[in-house]
């Protein structure tokens, strides 16, 4: 978790990979998105998805899970060097979320993110505002998911 | 779940309400967004949120949960009248998601949605494309969450 002042537009990072098993797809869907094509293989095959498909909200939440795990690894690496990382800022939202292809049972997604804009906050001088595009590709290299997240990042002050 | 042809811009509907207990906030966060302010009351109080705060992805997933439950009630009501509802279409994504205020432990959100645009699909004549703004307000009437969802809706053909 670097400071805003250390970031550059175009910086890319891999967040990690995750396999959407049938069991995990059904467990998420039964709690938050219990539509037939997210819960049952036969219903999935009959749907436009063509198979048991993960809820789009599941695909999004897993991206958050991988981002938080990456930040934790970075914080621990910094602490091992005696450096104290600044705390993460909140996110006011995001833009242009796209579910481009179905995520079917057994698919493994690899998530990465790239900084697309950086600007100072007019009202909060201790924070900068970062926009970063997070994408996920499946095991065939197909882009399946994309959004532009917005986050407050701490400044060196 | 009505047909595209029956929908009108400006139509509003309540999706329902949900109380974000500390237990539910921590359970979601430990699985998908294990940041300190989503897991621990003291860390939440020390953060910009000012208390144990729900993950934004949790706020979003609960909106989906309420939407699916509403559609199920409507489908069952239609079936009770002998009407067979068309199946729901997929969503290609959404726009302009905003987390406007923290959702803290004990807050009850009421979600509603309003159709903001309707257009025919150029490439898929059996589907129309609906954009609807979903919002959530807390028990003090404050707007805390908003996004514009995009969904394919079946046409009468």
PDB file of C-alpha atoms in Angstrom:
ATOM      1  CA  UNK A   1       0.000   0.000   0.000  1.00  0.00           C
ATOM      2  CA  UNK A   2       2.201   2.846  -1.198  1.00  0.00           C
ATOM      3  CA  UNK A   3       1.512   6.529  -0.758  1.00  0.00           C
ATOM      4  CA  UNK A   4      -0.391   8.426  -3.465  1.00  0.00           C
ATOM      5  CA  UNK A   5       2.791  10.380  -4.206  1.00  0.00           C
ATOM      6  CA  UNK A   6       4.632   7.161  -5.188  1.00  0.00           C
ATOM      7  CA  UNK A   7       2.022   5.990  -7.727  1.00  0.00           C
ATOM      8  CA  UNK A   8       2.183   6.406 -11.506  1.00  0.00           C
ATOM      9  CA  UNK A   9      -0.476   6.097 -14.210  1.00  0.00           C
ATOM     10  CA  UNK A  10       0.097   2.851 -16.093  1.00  0.00           C
ATOM     11  CA  UNK A  11       1.446   0.906 -13.088  1.00  0.00           C
ATOM     12  CA  UNK A  12       0.152  -2.653 -13.269  1.00  0.00           C
ATOM     13  CA  UNK A  13      -0.017  -5.407 -10.691  1.00  0.00           C
ATOM     14  CA  UNK A  14      -1.317  -8.957 -10.580  1.00  0.00           C
ATOM     15  CA  UNK A  15      -3.771  -9.579  -7.779  1.00  0.00           C
ATOM     16  CA  UNK A  16      -3.801 -13.378  -7.992  1.00  0.00           C
ATOM     17  CA  UNK A  17      -5.963 -16.238  -9.251  1.00  0.00           C
ATOM     18  CA  UNK A  18      -9.089 -18.010  -8.022  1.00  0.00           C
ATOM     19  CA  UNK A  19     -10.925 -21.128  -9.194  1.00  0.00           C
ATOM     20  CA  UNK A  20     -14.727 -20.927  -9.128  1.00  0.00           C
ATOM     21  CA  UNK A  21     -15.731 -24.465  -8.152  1.00  0.00           C
ATOM     22  CA  UNK A  22     -19.371 -25.564  -8.446  1.00  0.00           C
ATOM     23  CA  UNK A  23     -19.499 -25.738  -4.643  1.00  0.00           C
ATOM     24  CA  UNK A  24     -18.297 -22.139  -4.156  1.00  0.00           C
ATOM     25  CA  UNK A  25     -20.578 -20.827  -6.933  1.00  0.00           C
ATOM     26  CA  UNK A  26     -23.631 -22.425  -5.302  1.00  0.00           C
ATOM     27  CA  UNK A  27     -22.656 -21.336  -1.773  1.00  0.00           C
ATOM     28  CA  UNK A  28     -22.381 -17.659  -2.781  1.00  0.00           C
ATOM     29  CA  UNK A  29     -25.518 -17.784  -4.935  1.00  0.00           C
ATOM     30  CA  UNK A  30     -27.651 -19.428  -2.274  1.00  0.00           C
ATOM     31  CA  UNK A  31     -26.817 -16.539   0.063  1.00  0.00           C
ATOM     32  CA  UNK A  32     -26.916 -13.535  -2.296  1.00  0.00           C
ATOM     33  CA  UNK A  33     -28.097 -14.393  -5.817  1.00  0.00           C
ATOM     34  CA  UNK A  34     -30.281 -17.522  -5.806  1.00  0.00           C
ATOM     35  CA  UNK A  35     -31.181 -17.573  -9.492  1.00  0.00           C
ATOM     36  CA  UNK A  36     -31.525 -21.059 -11.044  1.00  0.00           C
ATOM     37  CA  UNK A  37     -28.491 -20.746 -13.375  1.00  0.00           C
ATOM     38  CA  UNK A  38     -26.259 -19.953 -10.371  1.00  0.00           C
ATOM     39  CA  UNK A  39     -27.541 -22.905  -8.317  1.00  0.00           C
ATOM     40  CA  UNK A  40     -28.043 -25.874 -10.616  1.00  0.00           C
ATOM     41  CA  UNK A  41     -25.957 -27.368 -13.441  1.00  0.00           C
ATOM     42  CA  UNK A  42     -28.982 -28.320 -15.591  1.00  0.00           C
ATOM     43  CA  UNK A  43     -30.564 -24.879 -15.229  1.00  0.00           C
ATOM     44  CA  UNK A  44     -27.211 -23.335 -16.133  1.00  0.00           C
ATOM     45  CA  UNK A  45     -26.913 -25.417 -19.299  1.00  0.00           C
ATOM     46  CA  UNK A  46     -30.429 -24.388 -20.361  1.00  0.00           C
ATOM     47  CA  UNK A  47     -29.659 -20.675 -19.779  1.00  0.00           C
ATOM     48  CA  UNK A  48     -27.836 -18.138 -21.955  1.00  0.00           C
ATOM     49  CA  UNK A  49     -24.720 -18.853 -19.848  1.00  0.00           C
ATOM     50  CA  UNK A  50     -24.467 -22.447 -21.119  1.00  0.00           C
ATOM     51  CA  UNK A  51     -23.417 -23.915 -17.770  1.00  0.00           C
ATOM     52  CA  UNK A  52     -23.446 -23.410 -14.009  1.00  0.00           C
ATOM     53  CA  UNK A  53     -22.385 -19.756 -13.849  1.00  0.00           C
ATOM     54  CA  UNK A  54     -20.983 -17.688 -10.980  1.00  0.00           C
ATOM     55  CA  UNK A  55     -22.992 -14.676  -9.828  1.00  0.00           C
ATOM     56  CA  UNK A  56     -21.449 -11.456 -11.125  1.00  0.00           C
ATOM     57  CA  UNK A  57     -21.353 -10.234  -7.522  1.00  0.00           C
ATOM     58  CA  UNK A  58     -19.303 -13.315  -6.623  1.00  0.00           C
ATOM     59  CA  UNK A  59     -16.810 -12.473  -9.406  1.00  0.00           C
ATOM     60  CA  UNK A  60     -16.589  -8.950  -7.987  1.00  0.00           C
ATOM     61  CA  UNK A  61     -16.248  -9.975  -4.333  1.00  0.00           C
ATOM     62  CA  UNK A  62     -13.443 -12.418  -5.200  1.00  0.00           C
ATOM     63  CA  UNK A  63     -11.557  -9.552  -6.861  1.00  0.00           C
ATOM     64  CA  UNK A  64     -11.819  -7.621  -3.572  1.00  0.00           C
ATOM     65  CA  UNK A  65     -10.644 -10.700  -1.644  1.00  0.00           C
ATOM     66  CA  UNK A  66      -7.526 -10.994  -3.838  1.00  0.00           C
ATOM     67  CA  UNK A  67      -6.819  -7.247  -3.604  1.00  0.00           C
ATOM     68  CA  UNK A  68      -6.978  -7.301   0.200  1.00  0.00           C
ATOM     69  CA  UNK A  69      -4.727 -10.394   0.335  1.00  0.00           C
ATOM     70  CA  UNK A  70      -2.181  -8.668  -1.917  1.00  0.00           C
ATOM     71  CA  UNK A  71      -2.203  -5.534   0.230  1.00  0.00           C
ATOM     72  CA  UNK A  72      -1.669  -7.685   3.326  1.00  0.00           C
ATOM     73  CA  UNK A  73       1.357  -9.394   1.752  1.00  0.00           C
ATOM     74  CA  UNK A  74       2.802  -5.987   0.844  1.00  0.00           C
ATOM     75  CA  UNK A  75       2.202  -4.620   4.339  1.00  0.00           C
ATOM     76  CA  UNK A  76       3.885  -7.651   5.891  1.00  0.00           C
ATOM     77  CA  UNK A  77       6.843  -7.329   3.522  1.00  0.00           C
ATOM     78  CA  UNK A  78       7.159  -3.643   4.439  1.00  0.00           C
ATOM     79  CA  UNK A  79       6.945  -4.410   8.158  1.00  0.00           C
ATOM     80  CA  UNK A  80       9.676  -7.028   7.757  1.00  0.00           C
ATOM     81  CA  UNK A  81      11.880  -4.157   6.560  1.00  0.00           C
ATOM     82  CA  UNK A  82      10.802  -1.996   9.497  1.00  0.00           C
ATOM     83  CA  UNK A  83       8.572   0.233   7.318  1.00  0.00           C
ATOM     84  CA  UNK A  84       5.079   1.112   8.581  1.00  0.00           C
ATOM     85  CA  UNK A  85       2.533   1.213   5.731  1.00  0.00           C
ATOM     86  CA  UNK A  86      -0.098   3.955   5.746  1.00  0.00           C
ATOM     87  CA  UNK A  87      -3.685   2.759   6.245  1.00  0.00           C
ATOM     88  CA  UNK A  88      -5.849   2.278   3.142  1.00  0.00           C
ATOM     89  CA  UNK A  89      -8.464   4.903   2.372  1.00  0.00           C
ATOM     90  CA  UNK A  90     -12.125   4.248   1.622  1.00  0.00           C
ATOM     91  CA  UNK A  91     -13.560   3.852  -1.887  1.00  0.00           C
ATOM     92  CA  UNK A  92     -16.357   6.180  -2.976  1.00  0.00           C
ATOM     93  CA  UNK A  93     -17.429   3.745  -5.719  1.00  0.00           C
ATOM     94  CA  UNK A  94     -16.559   2.573  -9.192  1.00  0.00           C
ATOM     95  CA  UNK A  95     -17.401   3.018 -12.850  1.00  0.00           C
ATOM     96  CA  UNK A  96     -18.071   0.925 -15.917  1.00  0.00           C
ATOM     97  CA  UNK A  97     -18.317  -2.523 -14.395  1.00  0.00           C
ATOM     98  CA  UNK A  98     -18.594  -5.109 -17.174  1.00  0.00           C
ATOM     99  CA  UNK A  99     -19.347  -8.806 -16.975  1.00  0.00           C
ATOM    100  CA  UNK A 100     -18.086  -9.683 -20.444  1.00  0.00           C
ATOM    101  CA  UNK A 101     -18.312 -13.484 -20.487  1.00  0.00           C
ATOM    102  CA  UNK A 102     -19.844 -16.103 -18.211  1.00  0.00           C
ATOM    103  CA  UNK A 103     -17.666 -17.550 -15.423  1.00  0.00           C
ATOM    104  CA  UNK A 104     -18.550 -21.238 -15.355  1.00  0.00           C
ATOM    105  CA  UNK A 105     -17.853 -23.930 -12.759  1.00  0.00           C
ATOM    106  CA  UNK A 106     -14.180 -24.920 -12.922  1.00  0.00           C
ATOM    107  CA  UNK A 107     -13.001 -21.655 -14.491  1.00  0.00           C
ATOM    108  CA  UNK A 108      -9.886 -20.063 -13.005  1.00  0.00           C
ATOM    109  CA  UNK A 109      -9.736 -16.270 -13.180  1.00  0.00           C
ATOM    110  CA  UNK A 110      -6.553 -14.223 -12.903  1.00  0.00           C
ATOM    111  CA  UNK A 111      -7.158 -10.648 -11.725  1.00  0.00           C
ATOM    112  CA  UNK A 112      -4.893  -7.699 -12.356  1.00  0.00           C
ATOM    113  CA  UNK A 113      -5.166  -3.972 -12.003  1.00  0.00           C
ATOM    114  CA  UNK A 114      -3.687  -0.909 -13.709  1.00  0.00           C
ATOM    115  CA  UNK A 115      -3.718   2.713 -12.561  1.00  0.00           C
ATOM    116  CA  UNK A 116      -5.630   4.849 -15.094  1.00  0.00           C
ATOM    117  CA  UNK A 117      -5.738   8.236 -13.361  1.00  0.00           C
ATOM    118  CA  UNK A 118      -4.356  10.076 -10.331  1.00  0.00           C
ATOM    119  CA  UNK A 119      -5.458  13.420  -8.990  1.00  0.00           C
ATOM    120  CA  UNK A 120      -5.177  15.401  -5.790  1.00  0.00           C
ATOM    121  CA  UNK A 121      -8.302  15.843  -3.701  1.00  0.00           C
ATOM    122  CA  UNK A 122      -9.459  19.465  -3.668  1.00  0.00           C
ATOM    123  CA  UNK A 123     -11.297  19.122  -0.359  1.00  0.00           C
ATOM    124  CA  UNK A 124      -9.010  16.644   1.437  1.00  0.00           C
ATOM    125  CA  UNK A 125      -5.343  17.635   0.991  1.00  0.00           C
ATOM    126  CA  UNK A 126      -4.162  14.572   2.935  1.00  0.00           C
ATOM    127  CA  UNK A 127      -5.638  12.237   0.299  1.00  0.00           C
ATOM    128  CA  UNK A 128      -5.189  11.660  -3.433  1.00  0.00           C
ATOM    129  CA  UNK A 129      -7.773   9.999  -5.668  1.00  0.00           C
ATOM    130  CA  UNK A 130      -6.693   6.979  -7.714  1.00  0.00           C
ATOM    131  CA  UNK A 131      -8.709   5.323 -10.467  1.00  0.00           C
ATOM    132  CA  UNK A 132      -7.575   1.821 -11.382  1.00  0.00           C
ATOM    133  CA  UNK A 133      -8.998  -0.639 -13.893  1.00  0.00           C
ATOM    134  CA  UNK A 134      -9.291  -4.151 -12.502  1.00  0.00           C
ATOM    135  CA  UNK A 135      -9.684  -6.933 -15.055  1.00  0.00           C
ATOM    136  CA  UNK A 136     -10.008 -10.709 -14.865  1.00  0.00           C
ATOM    137  CA  UNK A 137      -9.158 -13.221 -17.582  1.00  0.00           C
ATOM    138  CA  UNK A 138     -10.017 -16.896 -17.578  1.00  0.00           C
ATOM    139  CA  UNK A 139      -7.738 -19.903 -18.181  1.00  0.00           C
ATOM    140  CA  UNK A 140      -8.184 -19.423 -21.962  1.00  0.00           C
ATOM    141  CA  UNK A 141      -6.942 -15.837 -21.748  1.00  0.00           C
ATOM    142  CA  UNK A 142     -10.424 -14.405 -22.397  1.00  0.00           C
ATOM    143  CA  UNK A 143     -11.282 -11.114 -20.701  1.00  0.00           C
ATOM    144  CA  UNK A 144     -14.371 -11.842 -18.582  1.00  0.00           C
ATOM    145  CA  UNK A 145     -14.628  -8.936 -16.121  1.00  0.00           C
ATOM    146  CA  UNK A 146     -13.563  -5.302 -15.909  1.00  0.00           C
ATOM    147  CA  UNK A 147     -14.293  -2.256 -13.798  1.00  0.00           C
ATOM    148  CA  UNK A 148     -12.690   1.058 -12.878  1.00  0.00           C
ATOM    149  CA  UNK A 149     -12.408   1.392  -9.121  1.00  0.00           C
ATOM    150  CA  UNK A 150     -11.956   4.709  -7.342  1.00  0.00           C
ATOM    151  CA  UNK A 151     -10.014   4.923  -4.077  1.00  0.00           C
ATOM    152  CA  UNK A 152      -8.633   7.535  -1.721  1.00  0.00           C
ATOM    153  CA  UNK A 153      -4.887   6.994  -1.216  1.00  0.00           C
ATOM    154  CA  UNK A 154      -2.921   8.661   1.611  1.00  0.00           C
ATOM    155  CA  UNK A 155      -0.450  11.429   0.738  1.00  0.00           C
ATOM    156  CA  UNK A 156       2.975  11.990   2.278  1.00  0.00           C
ATOM    157  CA  UNK A 157       2.312  15.055   4.399  1.00  0.00           C
TER     158      UNK A 157
ATOM    159  CA  UNK B   1     -40.484 -10.113 -14.025  1.00  0.00           C
ATOM    160  CA  UNK B   2     -42.508  -8.414 -16.751  1.00  0.00           C
ATOM    161  CA  UNK B   3     -41.661  -8.289 -20.440  1.00  0.00           C
ATOM    162  CA  UNK B   4     -39.548  -5.417 -21.792  1.00  0.00           C
ATOM    163  CA  UNK B   5     -42.583  -4.209 -23.739  1.00  0.00           C
ATOM    164  CA  UNK B   6     -44.532  -3.653 -20.502  1.00  0.00           C
ATOM    165  CA  UNK B   7     -41.884  -1.472 -18.820  1.00  0.00           C
ATOM    166  CA  UNK B   8     -41.859   2.327 -18.625  1.00  0.00           C
ATOM    167  CA  UNK B   9     -39.128   4.809 -17.773  1.00  0.00           C
ATOM    168  CA  UNK B  10     -39.800   6.183 -14.296  1.00  0.00           C
ATOM    169  CA  UNK B  11     -41.352   2.986 -12.913  1.00  0.00           C
ATOM    170  CA  UNK B  12     -40.248   2.540  -9.306  1.00  0.00           C
ATOM    171  CA  UNK B  13     -40.321  -0.458  -7.019  1.00  0.00           C
ATOM    172  CA  UNK B  14     -39.208  -1.209  -3.469  1.00  0.00           C
ATOM    173  CA  UNK B  15     -36.914  -4.188  -3.205  1.00  0.00           C
ATOM    174  CA  UNK B  16     -37.086  -4.569   0.578  1.00  0.00           C
ATOM    175  CA  UNK B  17     -35.020  -3.908   3.700  1.00  0.00           C
ATOM    176  CA  UNK B  18     -32.048  -5.576   5.378  1.00  0.00           C
ATOM    177  CA  UNK B  19     -30.317  -5.006   8.729  1.00  0.00           C
ATOM    178  CA  UNK B  20     -26.522  -5.223   8.685  1.00  0.00           C
ATOM    179  CA  UNK B  21     -25.734  -6.797  12.062  1.00  0.00           C
ATOM    180  CA  UNK B  22     -22.151  -6.878  13.353  1.00  0.00           C
ATOM    181  CA  UNK B  23     -22.200 -10.655  12.933  1.00  0.00           C
ATOM    182  CA  UNK B  24     -23.229 -10.505   9.254  1.00  0.00           C
ATOM    183  CA  UNK B  25     -20.767  -7.680   8.495  1.00  0.00           C
ATOM    184  CA  UNK B  26     -17.878  -9.691   9.960  1.00  0.00           C
ATOM    185  CA  UNK B  27     -18.942 -12.952   8.256  1.00  0.00           C
ATOM    186  CA  UNK B  28     -18.989 -11.363   4.790  1.00  0.00           C
ATOM    187  CA  UNK B  29     -15.778  -9.418   5.402  1.00  0.00           C
ATOM    188  CA  UNK B  30     -13.842 -12.414   6.687  1.00  0.00           C
ATOM    189  CA  UNK B  31     -14.642 -14.220   3.433  1.00  0.00           C
ATOM    190  CA  UNK B  32     -14.282 -11.418   0.861  1.00  0.00           C
ATOM    191  CA  UNK B  33     -12.997  -8.144   2.322  1.00  0.00           C
ATOM    192  CA  UNK B  34     -10.966  -8.768   5.501  1.00  0.00           C
ATOM    193  CA  UNK B  35      -9.911  -5.191   6.176  1.00  0.00           C
ATOM    194  CA  UNK B  36      -9.664  -4.224   9.870  1.00  0.00           C
ATOM    195  CA  UNK B  37     -12.573  -1.715   9.800  1.00  0.00           C
ATOM    196  CA  UNK B  38     -14.903  -4.440   8.441  1.00  0.00           C
ATOM    197  CA  UNK B  39     -13.861  -7.009  11.082  1.00  0.00           C
ATOM    198  CA  UNK B  40     -13.417  -5.223  14.398  1.00  0.00           C
ATOM    199  CA  UNK B  41     -15.442  -2.572  16.243  1.00  0.00           C
ATOM    200  CA  UNK B  42     -12.384  -0.761  17.646  1.00  0.00           C
ATOM    201  CA  UNK B  43     -10.644  -0.658  14.268  1.00  0.00           C
ATOM    202  CA  UNK B  44     -13.867   0.653  12.729  1.00  0.00           C
ATOM    203  CA  UNK B  45     -14.126   3.459  15.293  1.00  0.00           C
ATOM    204  CA  UNK B  46     -10.518   4.478  14.605  1.00  0.00           C
ATOM    205  CA  UNK B  47     -11.132   4.531  10.815  1.00  0.00           C
ATOM    206  CA  UNK B  48     -12.734   7.174   8.591  1.00  0.00           C
ATOM    207  CA  UNK B  49     -15.967   5.134   8.825  1.00  0.00           C
ATOM    208  CA  UNK B  50     -16.341   5.856  12.553  1.00  0.00           C
ATOM    209  CA  UNK B  51     -17.616   2.366  13.420  1.00  0.00           C
ATOM    210  CA  UNK B  52     -17.731  -1.261  12.318  1.00  0.00           C
ATOM    211  CA  UNK B  53     -18.609  -0.781   8.625  1.00  0.00           C
ATOM    212  CA  UNK B  54     -20.028  -3.214   6.073  1.00  0.00           C
ATOM    213  CA  UNK B  55     -17.917  -3.978   3.006  1.00  0.00           C
ATOM    214  CA  UNK B  56     -19.239  -2.124  -0.031  1.00  0.00           C
ATOM    215  CA  UNK B  57     -19.421  -5.467  -1.823  1.00  0.00           C
ATOM    216  CA  UNK B  58     -21.673  -6.728   0.982  1.00  0.00           C
ATOM    217  CA  UNK B  59     -23.982  -3.723   0.487  1.00  0.00           C
ATOM    218  CA  UNK B  60     -24.096  -4.550  -3.235  1.00  0.00           C
ATOM    219  CA  UNK B  61     -24.647  -8.300  -2.817  1.00  0.00           C
ATOM    220  CA  UNK B  62     -27.533  -7.691  -0.397  1.00  0.00           C
ATOM    221  CA  UNK B  63     -29.197  -5.503  -3.041  1.00  0.00           C
ATOM    222  CA  UNK B  64     -28.984  -8.438  -5.451  1.00  0.00           C
ATOM    223  CA  UNK B  65     -30.392 -10.766  -2.777  1.00  0.00           C
ATOM    224  CA  UNK B  66     -33.416  -8.499  -2.283  1.00  0.00           C
ATOM    225  CA  UNK B  67     -33.943  -8.097  -6.038  1.00  0.00           C
ATOM    226  CA  UNK B  68     -33.951 -11.869  -6.592  1.00  0.00           C
ATOM    227  CA  UNK B  69     -36.356 -12.358  -3.664  1.00  0.00           C
ATOM    228  CA  UNK B  70     -38.716  -9.728  -5.109  1.00  0.00           C
ATOM    229  CA  UNK B  71     -38.631 -11.365  -8.555  1.00  0.00           C
ATOM    230  CA  UNK B  72     -39.386 -14.722  -6.931  1.00  0.00           C
ATOM    231  CA  UNK B  73     -42.417 -13.286  -5.128  1.00  0.00           C
ATOM    232  CA  UNK B  74     -43.654 -11.770  -8.410  1.00  0.00           C
ATOM    233  CA  UNK B  75     -43.134 -15.041 -10.288  1.00  0.00           C
ATOM    234  CA  UNK B  76     -45.038 -16.964  -7.617  1.00  0.00           C
ATOM    235  CA  UNK B  77     -47.872 -14.423  -7.694  1.00  0.00           C
ATOM    236  CA  UNK B  78     -48.033 -14.724 -11.493  1.00  0.00           C
ATOM    237  CA  UNK B  79     -48.029 -18.513 -11.310  1.00  0.00           C
ATOM    238  CA  UNK B  80     -50.865 -18.402  -8.784  1.00  0.00           C
ATOM    239  CA  UNK B  81     -52.868 -16.628 -11.528  1.00  0.00           C
ATOM    240  CA  UNK B  82     -51.797 -19.235 -14.087  1.00  0.00           C
ATOM    241  CA  UNK B  83     -49.366 -16.859 -15.834  1.00  0.00           C
ATOM    242  CA  UNK B  84     -45.900 -18.158 -16.736  1.00  0.00           C
ATOM    243  CA  UNK B  85     -43.229 -15.473 -16.267  1.00  0.00           C
ATOM    244  CA  UNK B  86     -40.463 -15.183 -18.863  1.00  0.00           C
ATOM    245  CA  UNK B  87     -36.975 -16.049 -17.591  1.00  0.00           C
ATOM    246  CA  UNK B  88     -34.692 -13.186 -16.544  1.00  0.00           C
ATOM    247  CA  UNK B  89     -31.925 -12.144 -18.901  1.00  0.00           C
ATOM    248  CA  UNK B  90     -28.280 -11.691 -17.978  1.00  0.00           C
ATOM    249  CA  UNK B  91     -26.707  -8.383 -16.957  1.00  0.00           C
ATOM    250  CA  UNK B  92     -23.753  -7.093 -18.956  1.00  0.00           C
ATOM    251  CA  UNK B  93     -22.693  -4.842 -16.093  1.00  0.00           C
ATOM    252  CA  UNK B  94     -23.462  -1.549 -14.400  1.00  0.00           C
ATOM    253  CA  UNK B  95     -22.438   2.071 -14.202  1.00  0.00           C
ATOM    254  CA  UNK B  96     -21.729   4.729 -11.622  1.00  0.00           C
ATOM    255  CA  UNK B  97     -21.745   2.682  -8.453  1.00  0.00           C
ATOM    256  CA  UNK B  98     -21.481   5.000  -5.450  1.00  0.00           C
ATOM    257  CA  UNK B  99     -20.943   4.190  -1.797  1.00  0.00           C
ATOM    258  CA  UNK B 100     -22.091   7.536  -0.425  1.00  0.00           C
ATOM    259  CA  UNK B 101     -22.045   6.968   3.330  1.00  0.00           C
ATOM    260  CA  UNK B 102     -20.766   4.223   5.630  1.00  0.00           C
ATOM    261  CA  UNK B 103     -23.123   1.363   6.498  1.00  0.00           C
ATOM    262  CA  UNK B 104     -22.447   0.670  10.170  1.00  0.00           C
ATOM    263  CA  UNK B 105     -23.393  -2.281  12.376  1.00  0.00           C
ATOM    264  CA  UNK B 106     -27.097  -2.095  13.204  1.00  0.00           C
ATOM    265  CA  UNK B 107     -28.038   0.040  10.180  1.00  0.00           C
ATOM    266  CA  UNK B 108     -31.127  -1.017   8.235  1.00  0.00           C
ATOM    267  CA  UNK B 109     -31.078  -0.233   4.524  1.00  0.00           C
ATOM    268  CA  UNK B 110     -34.154  -0.021   2.320  1.00  0.00           C
ATOM    269  CA  UNK B 111     -33.420  -0.651  -1.352  1.00  0.00           C
ATOM    270  CA  UNK B 112     -35.506   0.555  -4.265  1.00  0.00           C
ATOM    271  CA  UNK B 113     -35.062   0.807  -7.988  1.00  0.00           C
ATOM    272  CA  UNK B 114     -36.291   3.042 -10.806  1.00  0.00           C
ATOM    273  CA  UNK B 115     -36.116   2.479 -14.549  1.00  0.00           C
ATOM    274  CA  UNK B 116     -33.991   5.216 -16.168  1.00  0.00           C
ATOM    275  CA  UNK B 117     -33.790   4.031 -19.784  1.00  0.00           C
ATOM    276  CA  UNK B 118     -35.201   1.401 -22.143  1.00  0.00           C
ATOM    277  CA  UNK B 119     -33.972   0.548 -25.613  1.00  0.00           C
ATOM    278  CA  UNK B 120     -34.290  -2.282 -28.083  1.00  0.00           C
ATOM    279  CA  UNK B 121     -31.237  -4.439 -28.698  1.00  0.00           C
ATOM    280  CA  UNK B 122     -29.879  -3.952 -32.229  1.00  0.00           C
ATOM    281  CA  UNK B 123     -28.220  -7.357 -32.341  1.00  0.00           C
ATOM    282  CA  UNK B 124     -30.723  -9.413 -30.284  1.00  0.00           C
ATOM    283  CA  UNK B 125     -34.314  -8.627 -31.351  1.00  0.00           C
ATOM    284  CA  UNK B 126     -35.725 -10.968 -28.697  1.00  0.00           C
ATOM    285  CA  UNK B 127     -34.257  -8.799 -25.912  1.00  0.00           C
ATOM    286  CA  UNK B 128     -34.569  -5.190 -24.784  1.00  0.00           C
ATOM    287  CA  UNK B 129     -31.989  -3.381 -22.661  1.00  0.00           C
ATOM    288  CA  UNK B 130     -33.133  -1.791 -19.410  1.00  0.00           C
ATOM    289  CA  UNK B 131     -31.098   0.550 -17.245  1.00  0.00           C
ATOM    290  CA  UNK B 132     -32.374   0.967 -13.699  1.00  0.00           C
ATOM    291  CA  UNK B 133     -30.966   2.981 -10.799  1.00  0.00           C
ATOM    292  CA  UNK B 134     -30.933   1.029  -7.554  1.00  0.00           C
ATOM    293  CA  UNK B 135     -30.561   3.085  -4.377  1.00  0.00           C
ATOM    294  CA  UNK B 136     -30.446   2.291  -0.685  1.00  0.00           C
ATOM    295  CA  UNK B 137     -31.303   4.604   2.193  1.00  0.00           C
ATOM    296  CA  UNK B 138     -30.631   3.975   5.862  1.00  0.00           C
ATOM    297  CA  UNK B 139     -33.037   4.220   8.815  1.00  0.00           C
ATOM    298  CA  UNK B 140     -32.399   7.987   8.982  1.00  0.00           C
ATOM    299  CA  UNK B 141     -33.460   8.415   5.353  1.00  0.00           C
ATOM    300  CA  UNK B 142     -29.892   9.113   4.189  1.00  0.00           C
ATOM    301  CA  UNK B 143     -28.932   7.917   0.717  1.00  0.00           C
ATOM    302  CA  UNK B 144     -25.991   5.542   1.232  1.00  0.00           C
ATOM    303  CA  UNK B 145     -25.694   3.561  -2.019  1.00  0.00           C
ATOM    304  CA  UNK B 146     -26.575   3.992  -5.679  1.00  0.00           C
ATOM    305  CA  UNK B 147     -25.773   2.336  -8.998  1.00  0.00           C
ATOM    306  CA  UNK B 148     -27.242   2.058 -12.474  1.00  0.00           C
ATOM    307  CA  UNK B 149     -27.672  -1.576 -13.415  1.00  0.00           C
ATOM    308  CA  UNK B 150     -28.018  -2.789 -17.008  1.00  0.00           C
ATOM    309  CA  UNK B 151     -30.108  -5.878 -17.810  1.00  0.00           C
ATOM    310  CA  UNK B 152     -31.444  -7.713 -20.838  1.00  0.00           C
ATOM    311  CA  UNK B 153     -35.220  -8.096 -20.558  1.00  0.00           C
ATOM    312  CA  UNK B 154     -37.223 -10.509 -22.723  1.00  0.00           C
ATOM    313  CA  UNK B 155     -39.506  -9.091 -25.431  1.00  0.00           C
ATOM    314  CA  UNK B 156     -42.972 -10.327 -26.378  1.00  0.00           C
ATOM    315  CA  UNK B 157     -42.229 -11.988 -29.711  1.00  0.00           C
TER     316      UNK B 157
END
